[in-house]
Coordinates of C-alpha atoms and ligand atoms in Angstrom, one line a residue:
M1 CA -14.1 10.9 22.9
T2 CA -12.9 11.6 19.4
S3 CA -10.1 14.1 19.4
E4 CA -9.8 16.9 16.9
K5 CA -6.8 15.2 15.3
L6 CA -8.7 11.9 14.8
K7 CA -11.8 13.7 13.5
K8 CA -9.7 15.6 11.0
A9 CA -8.0 12.4 9.8
R10 CA -11.3 10.6 9.5
E11 CA -12.9 13.4 7.5
F12 CA -9.9 13.9 5.3
V13 CA -9.9 10.2 4.3
A14 CA -13.6 10.0 3.8
K15 CA -13.5 13.1 1.5
S16 CA -10.4 11.9 -0.5
L17 CA -11.3 8.2 -1.0
P18 CA -13.8 8.6 -3.9
Y19 CA -11.0 10.2 -6.0
V20 CA -8.5 7.4 -5.5
E21 CA -10.6 4.2 -5.4
G22 CA -10.1 3.5 -9.1
E23 CA -6.3 3.7 -8.8
L24 CA -5.8 1.1 -6.1
P25 CA -4.6 -2.5 -6.2
A26 CA -7.6 -4.9 -6.6
F27 CA -6.9 -7.2 -3.7
H28 CA -3.9 -5.8 -1.8
V29 CA -4.6 -3.5 1.2
T30 CA -3.5 0.2 0.9
G31 CA -4.5 3.2 3.0
G32 CA -6.6 4.4 0.0
I33 CA -5.2 7.9 0.3
G34 CA -1.7 8.7 1.6
W35 CA 1.1 6.7 3.1
I36 CA 1.1 3.4 5.0
N37 CA 3.8 1.2 6.5
D38 CA 3.7 -1.8 8.9
P39 CA 0.7 -3.9 9.4
N40 CA -0.6 -3.6 13.0
G41 CA -3.0 -5.4 15.3
F42 CA -3.6 -8.2 12.7
A43 CA -5.9 -10.4 14.8
P44 CA -9.4 -12.0 14.9
Y45 CA -12.1 -9.9 16.5
K46 CA -15.8 -10.9 16.8
G47 CA -15.6 -13.5 14.0
E48 CA -13.7 -11.2 11.5
Y49 CA -10.1 -10.4 10.9
H50 CA -9.0 -6.9 11.6
L51 CA -5.9 -5.2 10.3
F52 CA -4.6 -1.8 11.3
F53 CA -1.6 -0.1 9.8
Q54 CA 0.9 2.7 10.3
Y55 CA -0.8 5.5 8.5
Y56 CA -0.2 9.1 7.5
P57 CA -3.2 10.1 5.3
Y58 CA -2.1 13.6 4.3
D59 CA 0.9 12.8 2.1
I60 CA 2.6 10.0 0.3
K61 CA 5.5 10.3 2.7
W62 CA 5.9 9.1 6.3
G63 CA 4.5 11.6 8.8
P64 CA 3.2 11.5 12.4
M65 CA 1.8 8.0 12.7
H66 CA -1.9 7.3 12.9
W67 CA -3.5 3.8 12.8
G68 CA -5.5 3.1 9.7
H69 CA -8.1 0.3 9.9
V70 CA -9.6 -2.4 7.6
K71 CA -11.3 -5.7 8.2
T72 CA -12.1 -8.9 6.2
K73 CA -13.8 -12.2 6.4
D74 CA -11.6 -13.9 3.8
F75 CA -8.3 -12.0 3.5
I76 CA -9.1 -11.0 -0.1
K77 CA -12.0 -8.5 0.1
W78 CA -11.4 -5.8 2.7
E79 CA -13.8 -3.3 4.2
R80 CA -12.3 0.1 5.0
L81 CA -13.1 1.5 8.5
P82 CA -12.4 4.9 10.0
V83 CA -8.9 5.8 11.2
A84 CA -8.6 4.2 14.6
L85 CA -5.8 6.2 16.4
A86 CA -4.3 9.6 16.0
P87 CA -1.2 11.0 17.8
D88 CA -3.3 13.1 20.1
R89 CA -2.0 12.6 23.7
E90 CA 1.1 13.9 25.4
Y91 CA 2.7 10.4 25.5
D92 CA 2.1 9.7 21.8
R93 CA 2.2 13.2 20.4
D94 CA 4.9 12.2 17.8
G95 CA 3.3 9.0 16.7
C96 CA 1.3 5.9 17.5
F97 CA 3.8 3.4 16.3
S98 CA 3.3 -0.3 15.5
G99 CA 1.7 -2.8 17.8
G100 CA -0.8 -5.6 18.2
A101 CA -4.5 -6.3 19.2
I102 CA -6.5 -8.8 21.0
E103 CA -10.2 -9.5 21.9
L104 CA -10.8 -9.2 25.7
P105 CA -13.1 -11.7 27.5
D106 CA -15.7 -8.9 27.9
G107 CA -15.8 -8.4 24.1
R108 CA -13.7 -5.2 24.0
H109 CA -11.0 -4.9 21.4
L110 CA -7.7 -3.9 23.0
L111 CA -4.9 -2.2 20.9
I112 CA -1.4 -2.0 22.3
Y113 CA 1.0 0.3 20.5
T114 CA 4.2 2.3 21.0
G115 CA 3.6 5.9 22.0
V116 CA 6.4 8.2 20.8
K117 CA 7.3 11.5 22.3
N118 CA 10.3 13.5 21.0
T119 CA 12.0 16.2 23.1
R120 CA 14.6 18.7 21.9
R121 CA 17.6 18.7 24.2
K122 CA 19.6 21.8 25.0
D123 CA 22.3 20.7 22.5
G124 CA 19.7 20.8 19.8
R125 CA 19.4 17.0 19.4
V126 CA 16.0 15.4 19.4
E127 CA 15.6 12.6 21.9
S128 CA 12.8 10.1 21.5
S129 CA 11.0 8.3 24.3
Q130 CA 9.1 5.2 23.3
T131 CA 6.6 3.6 25.7
Q132 CA 3.8 1.0 25.3
C133 CA 0.2 2.3 25.5
I134 CA -3.2 0.9 25.1
A135 CA -6.6 1.8 23.7
V136 CA -9.8 -0.2 23.9
G137 CA -12.8 -0.1 21.6
D138 CA -15.6 -1.9 19.8
G139 CA -14.0 -2.6 16.4
F140 CA -14.7 1.0 15.2
D141 CA -14.0 3.6 17.9
Y142 CA -11.1 3.3 20.4
E143 CA -10.4 5.1 23.6
K144 CA -6.9 5.6 25.0
L145 CA -6.8 4.8 28.7
G146 CA -5.8 7.0 31.6
C147 CA -3.3 4.4 32.8
N148 CA -1.0 5.0 29.8
P149 CA 1.8 4.3 29.2
V150 CA 1.3 0.8 30.5
I151 CA 5.0 -0.2 30.0
G152 CA 7.6 2.6 30.4
S153 CA 11.3 2.9 30.7
D154 CA 11.1 1.8 34.4
Q155 CA 10.3 -1.7 33.1
L156 CA 13.3 -2.1 30.9
P157 CA 16.1 -4.6 31.8
E158 CA 19.5 -3.1 32.7
G159 CA 21.0 -1.4 29.7
G160 CA 17.8 -1.4 27.7
S161 CA 17.1 1.7 25.5
Q162 CA 14.0 3.8 25.9
I163 CA 14.8 5.4 22.5
D164 CA 14.4 2.1 20.7
F165 CA 11.7 0.3 22.5
R166 CA 8.8 -0.4 20.2
D167 CA 6.3 -2.6 18.3
P168 CA 4.6 -4.7 21.0
Y169 CA 2.9 -8.0 19.9
I170 CA 0.3 -9.5 22.2
W171 CA -1.1 -13.0 22.6
K172 CA -2.9 -15.1 25.2
E173 CA -1.7 -18.5 26.4
D174 CA -2.4 -20.6 29.5
G175 CA -4.8 -18.0 30.8
K176 CA -2.3 -15.2 30.7
Y177 CA -1.5 -12.4 28.4
W178 CA 2.0 -12.2 26.9
L179 CA 3.7 -9.5 25.0
I180 CA 7.0 -9.1 23.2
V181 CA 8.6 -5.9 22.1
G182 CA 11.7 -4.8 20.3
N183 CA 14.5 -3.1 22.2
R184 CA 18.1 -2.0 21.6
G185 CA 20.0 -3.8 24.3
K186 CA 23.3 -3.4 26.2
D187 CA 25.4 -4.3 23.2
T188 CA 23.5 -1.8 21.0
S189 CA 22.0 -4.5 18.9
G190 CA 18.5 -6.0 19.2
D191 CA 16.8 -7.8 22.1
I192 CA 13.2 -9.1 22.1
L193 CA 11.8 -8.4 25.5
L194 CA 9.0 -10.6 27.0
Y195 CA 6.3 -9.2 29.4
E196 CA 3.3 -10.9 31.1
S197 CA 0.0 -9.8 32.5
E198 CA -3.1 -11.2 34.1
D199 CA -5.5 -8.6 32.5
A200 CA -3.6 -7.1 29.5
F201 CA -3.5 -3.7 31.3
S202 CA -0.8 -4.1 34.0
W203 CA 2.4 -5.6 32.8
K204 CA 5.5 -7.2 34.3
Y205 CA 8.9 -7.7 32.7
V206 CA 9.8 -11.4 32.4
S207 CA 12.9 -12.0 30.2
I208 CA 14.8 -11.5 27.1
L209 CA 13.2 -13.9 24.7
A210 CA 15.9 -13.6 22.0
S211 CA 18.9 -11.5 21.3
C212 CA 20.6 -10.4 18.1
H213 CA 24.2 -10.1 19.5
N214 CA 25.0 -8.1 16.4
Q215 CA 24.6 -11.1 14.2
F216 CA 21.5 -10.5 12.1
G217 CA 21.4 -6.7 11.8
K218 CA 21.0 -4.3 14.7
M219 CA 17.7 -3.2 16.3
W220 CA 15.0 -5.8 15.6
E221 CA 11.7 -4.2 14.8
C222 CA 8.2 -5.6 14.7
P223 CA 8.6 -9.0 16.4
N224 CA 6.0 -11.7 16.0
F225 CA 6.0 -15.0 17.9
F226 CA 4.0 -18.3 17.5
S227 CA 4.1 -22.1 17.6
L228 CA 3.6 -23.9 14.4
D229 CA 4.0 -27.6 13.4
G230 CA 5.8 -28.4 16.6
Q231 CA 8.3 -25.5 16.5
D232 CA 8.4 -22.0 17.9
V233 CA 8.9 -19.3 15.4
L234 CA 10.0 -15.7 15.9
L235 CA 9.7 -13.2 13.0
V236 CA 11.7 -10.0 13.2
S237 CA 12.6 -7.1 10.9
P238 CA 16.3 -6.2 11.5
M239 CA 17.7 -2.8 10.7
E240 CA 21.2 -2.4 9.3
M241 CA 21.4 -6.1 8.3
Q242 CA 24.4 -7.3 6.3
A243 CA 24.1 -9.8 3.4
V244 CA 25.6 -13.2 3.7
G245 CA 26.2 -14.5 0.2
L246 CA 22.8 -14.6 -1.4
E247 CA 21.1 -15.2 1.9
F248 CA 19.5 -12.2 3.7
H249 CA 20.3 -8.8 2.2
P250 CA 21.5 -5.5 3.6
G251 CA 19.4 -2.7 5.0
N252 CA 15.9 -3.2 6.5
A253 CA 15.3 -6.9 6.0
N254 CA 13.4 -9.7 7.5
I255 CA 14.3 -13.0 9.2
C256 CA 12.6 -15.9 10.8
L257 CA 14.2 -17.7 13.8
I258 CA 12.9 -21.3 14.3
G259 CA 13.6 -23.2 17.4
N260 CA 12.3 -24.2 20.8
Y261 CA 10.8 -21.9 23.4
D262 CA 12.1 -22.9 26.8
R263 CA 8.9 -22.1 28.9
E264 CA 10.9 -22.2 32.2
K265 CA 13.6 -19.8 31.2
H266 CA 11.4 -17.9 28.8
H267 CA 14.0 -18.0 26.1
L268 CA 13.9 -19.1 22.5
M269 CA 16.7 -21.6 21.7
R270 CA 17.1 -21.0 18.0
E271 CA 18.0 -23.7 15.6
Y272 CA 17.4 -22.3 12.1
V273 CA 17.5 -18.8 10.7
Q274 CA 16.2 -17.9 7.3
A275 CA 15.0 -14.9 5.2
I276 CA 11.2 -14.9 5.3
D277 CA 10.9 -13.3 1.9
Y278 CA 13.7 -12.8 -0.6
G279 CA 12.0 -9.9 -2.4
L280 CA 12.8 -6.2 -2.7
D281 CA 9.7 -5.2 -0.8
F282 CA 8.8 -7.0 2.3
Y283 CA 9.0 -5.8 5.9
A284 CA 7.4 -5.9 9.4
P285 CA 5.2 -9.1 9.0
Q286 CA 2.5 -9.9 11.5
T287 CA 0.5 -13.2 11.9
L288 CA -2.7 -14.4 13.3
E289 CA -4.4 -17.8 13.9
T290 CA -7.6 -18.2 11.9
S291 CA -10.7 -19.8 13.3
D292 CA -9.9 -23.1 11.5
G293 CA -6.3 -23.1 12.9
R294 CA -4.2 -21.7 10.1
R295 CA -1.3 -19.3 10.8
V296 CA -1.7 -16.4 8.3
M297 CA 1.0 -13.8 7.8
I298 CA 0.7 -10.3 6.2
A299 CA 3.6 -7.8 5.7
W300 CA 4.3 -4.4 4.4
M301 CA 5.1 -4.8 0.7
Q302 CA 7.6 -2.0 0.5
N303 CA 11.2 -1.2 1.5
W304 CA 12.2 1.8 3.6
E305 CA 15.1 2.5 1.2
T306 CA 12.9 2.9 -1.9
S307 CA 9.7 4.0 -0.4
G308 CA 9.9 7.5 -1.9
S309 CA 10.1 6.0 -5.4
V310 CA 6.7 6.7 -6.9
S311 CA 5.6 9.2 -9.4
R312 CA 4.9 12.7 -8.1
T313 CA 1.2 12.3 -9.0
A314 CA 0.7 9.1 -7.0
R315 CA -1.9 9.5 -4.2
F316 CA -1.1 6.4 -2.3
M317 CA 2.2 4.9 -1.1
G318 CA 2.6 1.5 0.5
Q319 CA 0.6 -1.7 0.4
M320 CA 0.4 -5.0 2.1
T321 CA 1.4 -8.4 0.7
I322 CA -1.3 -11.0 0.0
P323 CA -2.0 -12.8 3.3
R324 CA -0.1 -16.1 3.3
E325 CA -0.6 -19.4 5.1
L326 CA 2.5 -20.6 6.9
R327 CA 3.8 -24.1 7.6
V328 CA 7.1 -25.3 9.1
K329 CA 8.7 -28.4 7.7
D330 CA 12.2 -29.7 8.5
G331 CA 13.1 -26.4 10.1
H332 CA 12.0 -24.4 7.2
L333 CA 9.2 -21.8 6.9
Y334 CA 6.9 -22.3 3.9
Q335 CA 4.3 -19.8 2.8
N336 CA 1.6 -19.8 0.2
P337 CA -1.2 -17.3 -0.6
V338 CA -4.3 -17.9 1.5
R339 CA -6.5 -20.6 -0.1
E340 CA -9.4 -18.0 -0.2
L341 CA -7.7 -16.5 -3.3
E342 CA -8.8 -19.5 -5.2
N343 CA -12.5 -18.4 -4.8
Y344 CA -11.7 -15.4 -7.0
R345 CA -10.1 -17.4 -9.9
K346 CA -11.9 -17.0 -13.2
T347 CA -11.1 -18.3 -16.7
R348 CA -8.5 -21.0 -16.5
I349 CA -6.1 -21.3 -19.4
G350 CA -3.6 -24.2 -19.2
Y351 CA -0.8 -25.7 -21.4
R352 CA 1.1 -28.9 -20.7
N353 CA 4.4 -30.2 -22.0
I354 CA 5.2 -27.3 -24.3
L355 CA 8.7 -27.1 -25.6
V356 CA 10.1 -23.6 -25.3
S357 CA 13.3 -22.7 -27.2
G358 CA 14.0 -19.0 -27.9
E359 CA 11.3 -16.5 -27.0
T360 CA 7.6 -17.2 -27.3
S361 CA 4.2 -16.4 -25.9
F362 CA 1.0 -18.6 -25.4
A363 CA -2.4 -17.6 -26.6
G364 CA -4.5 -16.3 -23.7
I365 CA -1.6 -16.0 -21.3
S366 CA -1.4 -12.4 -20.3
G367 CA -2.9 -10.0 -17.7
R368 CA -2.2 -7.9 -14.7
Y369 CA -4.6 -9.5 -12.2
I370 CA -3.5 -13.1 -12.4
D371 CA -2.6 -16.3 -10.5
M372 CA -0.3 -18.2 -12.8
T373 CA 1.9 -21.3 -12.1
V374 CA 4.8 -22.2 -14.4
T375 CA 6.5 -25.5 -14.1
V376 CA 9.8 -26.0 -16.0
R377 CA 11.8 -29.2 -16.8
Q378 CA 14.6 -30.0 -19.2
G379 CA 13.1 -30.6 -22.7
N380 CA 15.9 -32.2 -24.6
E381 CA 18.9 -34.1 -23.4
N382 CA 21.0 -32.8 -26.2
A383 CA 20.0 -29.2 -25.7
L384 CA 19.7 -28.7 -22.0
Y385 CA 18.4 -25.2 -21.2
K386 CA 20.9 -23.0 -19.6
W387 CA 18.4 -20.4 -18.5
F388 CA 14.6 -20.1 -18.6
R389 CA 12.8 -16.8 -18.3
V390 CA 9.3 -15.4 -17.9
D391 CA 8.7 -11.7 -18.6
V392 CA 5.5 -10.2 -17.2
A393 CA 3.8 -6.8 -17.2
K394 CA 5.3 -6.3 -20.6
D395 CA 4.8 -3.9 -23.5
G396 CA 7.1 -2.6 -26.2
E397 CA 9.5 -1.0 -23.6
R398 CA 8.6 -2.3 -20.2
Y399 CA 8.9 -5.7 -18.6
T400 CA 9.8 -7.4 -15.3
S401 CA 11.7 -10.7 -15.7
I402 CA 12.1 -13.8 -13.6
R403 CA 15.0 -16.0 -14.8
F404 CA 16.1 -19.4 -13.5
K405 CA 19.5 -20.9 -14.2
P406 CA 19.8 -24.6 -13.3
E407 CA 23.6 -24.3 -13.1
T408 CA 23.6 -21.8 -10.3
G409 CA 20.3 -22.9 -8.8
C410 CA 19.2 -19.3 -8.6
I411 CA 16.2 -17.3 -9.6
R412 CA 17.0 -13.7 -10.6
V413 CA 14.2 -11.1 -10.6
D414 CA 14.8 -7.8 -12.4
R415 CA 12.4 -4.9 -12.5
T416 CA 14.9 -2.4 -14.0
H417 CA 12.7 -1.9 -17.0
S418 CA 9.4 -1.9 -15.1
G419 CA 8.9 1.9 -15.4
F420 CA 10.2 3.2 -12.0
P421 CA 10.8 7.0 -12.1
H422 CA 14.0 6.6 -10.0
D423 CA 17.1 4.5 -10.2
I424 CA 16.4 2.2 -7.3
V425 CA 17.6 -1.3 -6.4
S426 CA 15.8 -3.4 -9.0
H427 CA 17.2 -6.9 -9.1
R428 CA 18.0 -9.7 -6.7
E429 CA 19.0 -13.3 -6.9
F430 CA 18.0 -16.0 -4.5
P431 CA 18.7 -19.8 -4.2
V432 CA 16.0 -22.3 -5.0
R433 CA 16.1 -26.0 -5.7
M434 CA 15.0 -28.3 -8.5
I435 CA 12.8 -31.1 -7.2
E436 CA 13.1 -34.2 -9.4
G437 CA 14.4 -32.1 -12.2
S438 CA 11.7 -29.5 -12.1
I439 CA 11.0 -26.1 -10.7
K440 CA 7.6 -24.6 -10.0
I441 CA 6.9 -20.8 -9.8
R442 CA 3.6 -19.4 -8.8
I443 CA 3.2 -15.7 -9.8
I444 CA 0.6 -13.5 -8.4
L445 CA 0.1 -10.2 -10.1
D446 CA -2.1 -7.3 -8.9
R447 CA -1.8 -3.9 -10.3
Y448 CA 1.4 -2.6 -8.9
S449 CA 2.9 -5.8 -7.4
M450 CA 4.3 -9.2 -8.2
E451 CA 4.6 -12.0 -5.6
L452 CA 6.4 -15.3 -6.3
F453 CA 6.0 -18.6 -4.5
V454 CA 8.6 -21.2 -5.5
N455 CA 8.1 -24.9 -5.1
D456 CA 4.8 -24.7 -3.2
G457 CA 6.1 -22.0 -0.9
E458 CA 9.7 -22.9 -0.1
Q459 CA 10.7 -19.4 -1.1
A460 CA 8.7 -16.3 -1.6
F461 CA 9.7 -13.0 -3.3
S462 CA 7.7 -9.8 -3.3
V463 CA 8.1 -6.6 -5.3
V464 CA 6.1 -3.6 -6.2
L465 CA 5.9 -2.6 -9.8
Y466 CA 4.6 0.7 -11.0
T467 CA 4.3 -0.4 -14.7
P468 CA 1.4 1.1 -16.5
L469 CA -1.5 -1.3 -16.6
T470 CA -1.6 -1.4 -20.3
A471 CA 1.6 -3.5 -20.1
E472 CA 0.0 -6.9 -19.7
S473 CA 1.9 -9.3 -22.1
I474 CA 3.7 -12.3 -20.8
S475 CA 6.5 -14.1 -22.7
F476 CA 8.5 -17.2 -22.1
A477 CA 12.1 -17.8 -23.2
A478 CA 14.8 -20.4 -22.9
D479 CA 18.4 -20.8 -24.0
G480 CA 18.3 -24.5 -25.0
V481 CA 15.1 -26.4 -24.7
A482 CA 12.7 -26.3 -21.7
L483 CA 9.6 -28.3 -21.2
V484 CA 6.9 -26.1 -19.7
D485 CA 3.5 -26.3 -18.1
V486 CA 1.5 -23.1 -17.5
E487 CA -1.7 -22.7 -15.7
K488 CA -3.2 -19.2 -15.5
Y489 CA -6.3 -17.8 -13.8
D490 CA -7.6 -14.3 -14.0
I491 CA -8.4 -12.9 -10.6
E492 CA -11.7 -11.0 -10.4
I493 CA -12.7 -9.4 -7.2
Ligands
FRU1 C1 9.1 -0.4 11.2 C2 8.9 0.8 12.0 C3 8.5 0.4 13.4 C4 7.8 1.6 13.9 C5 7.1 2.1 12.7 C6 7.0 3.6 12.6 O1 8.8 -0.3 9.9 O2 10.1 1.6 12.0 O3 9.6 0.0 14.2 O4 6.9 1.3 15.0 O5 7.8 1.6 11.6 O6 6.1 4.0 11.6

């Protein structure tokens, strides 16, 4: 049965959408109207890929969480569906927080999410209780079941917190359902708890899959777990992380733990830890396996710290990254935009072996909906370039720059002059490598974002840009002489 709250949200969105459609990114998912954060329930269902998201349609600020809903066949074109969940039960009255989804053998679509209920204590403090709850449906309408919550505080290991117990991710393996969920453990940092079930409705605690031990941040939110290329990979979004040199960065950040899952002890033995994305706007990634066996990841392209930083007249806040294909090679996670993006490439413009010295631009290389790859090598032994720079989304006053210095081996991205209405964190530097003397940067621009993929996905970097769309020039500059190839396609959806 559709509750009043859900009905109200569905009607509000349907009524508002016609006014915002023209303002949205062309191929990045948003809520249309209002606020979104984490991707949820990113999974195949009946031959299509469904994506839900943390949603508050009524404002461009976070509010009591609903689940918004879209689906796609190719990860680039998305169909908007009615809001799937509203916080309309006693156990989730303060929010339907993040979670996962799976297709059941009988064809029903099961959503599992964190129900949040806040209670004001006598001393005035608000205490939150987080439990795991389910809803089942047909890809359109969902019903919360009477057995909720299906995992409560009685199924926490000793010392586990019921206040920070959220973001279940579900998958099926060896005929059983498995679920991991973030928890603040005994030492007040993050644990990822593992549960198992025969039917996806009744759950049993199994083990602590991985622990933070106060090393990579504190509470680990939004876990995601899968095997890829012979390794086991856990993605988490730590809160209160500290930067280590140029690796990682403070605040709400993202990491990937790569290692081996001990199936007897149900524990991940980690061997490698890396940032998933070095950008200013990337959090809470989820993945799925496509019908042709690819592991595809999507994340919230935003940062909690700067999420209020849009103009007062904006009508949507928050968007997703472009979905990315993942690979693991030599203990390192690689990511590249899904190959389906190539189906939307139009009008190729290419240049090869162009010497760049000082600042220049190339005829036909401009735009705000583009897929462009720039390859840079040294151009002259006697005038080695000290830095090379590409400026995008540029007009007389605004630009965002990507600068590479061979001496430090770092790329620095700076959006200080991109037109933000607030003084927010706008630049970051990250280490990359030159391969046989050359560096390759793929730049995806959609209105209001830029995503970089360095050296075929060795590093990725995502940022939102609220530069007016009329700023569409692109320039290239070098101190010294750089030898440059550029290939640019317009993206048309
Ligand atoms: C992460 C997060 C999740 C939670 C959700 C609430 O961004 O804090 O842990 O489920 O957002 O909207």
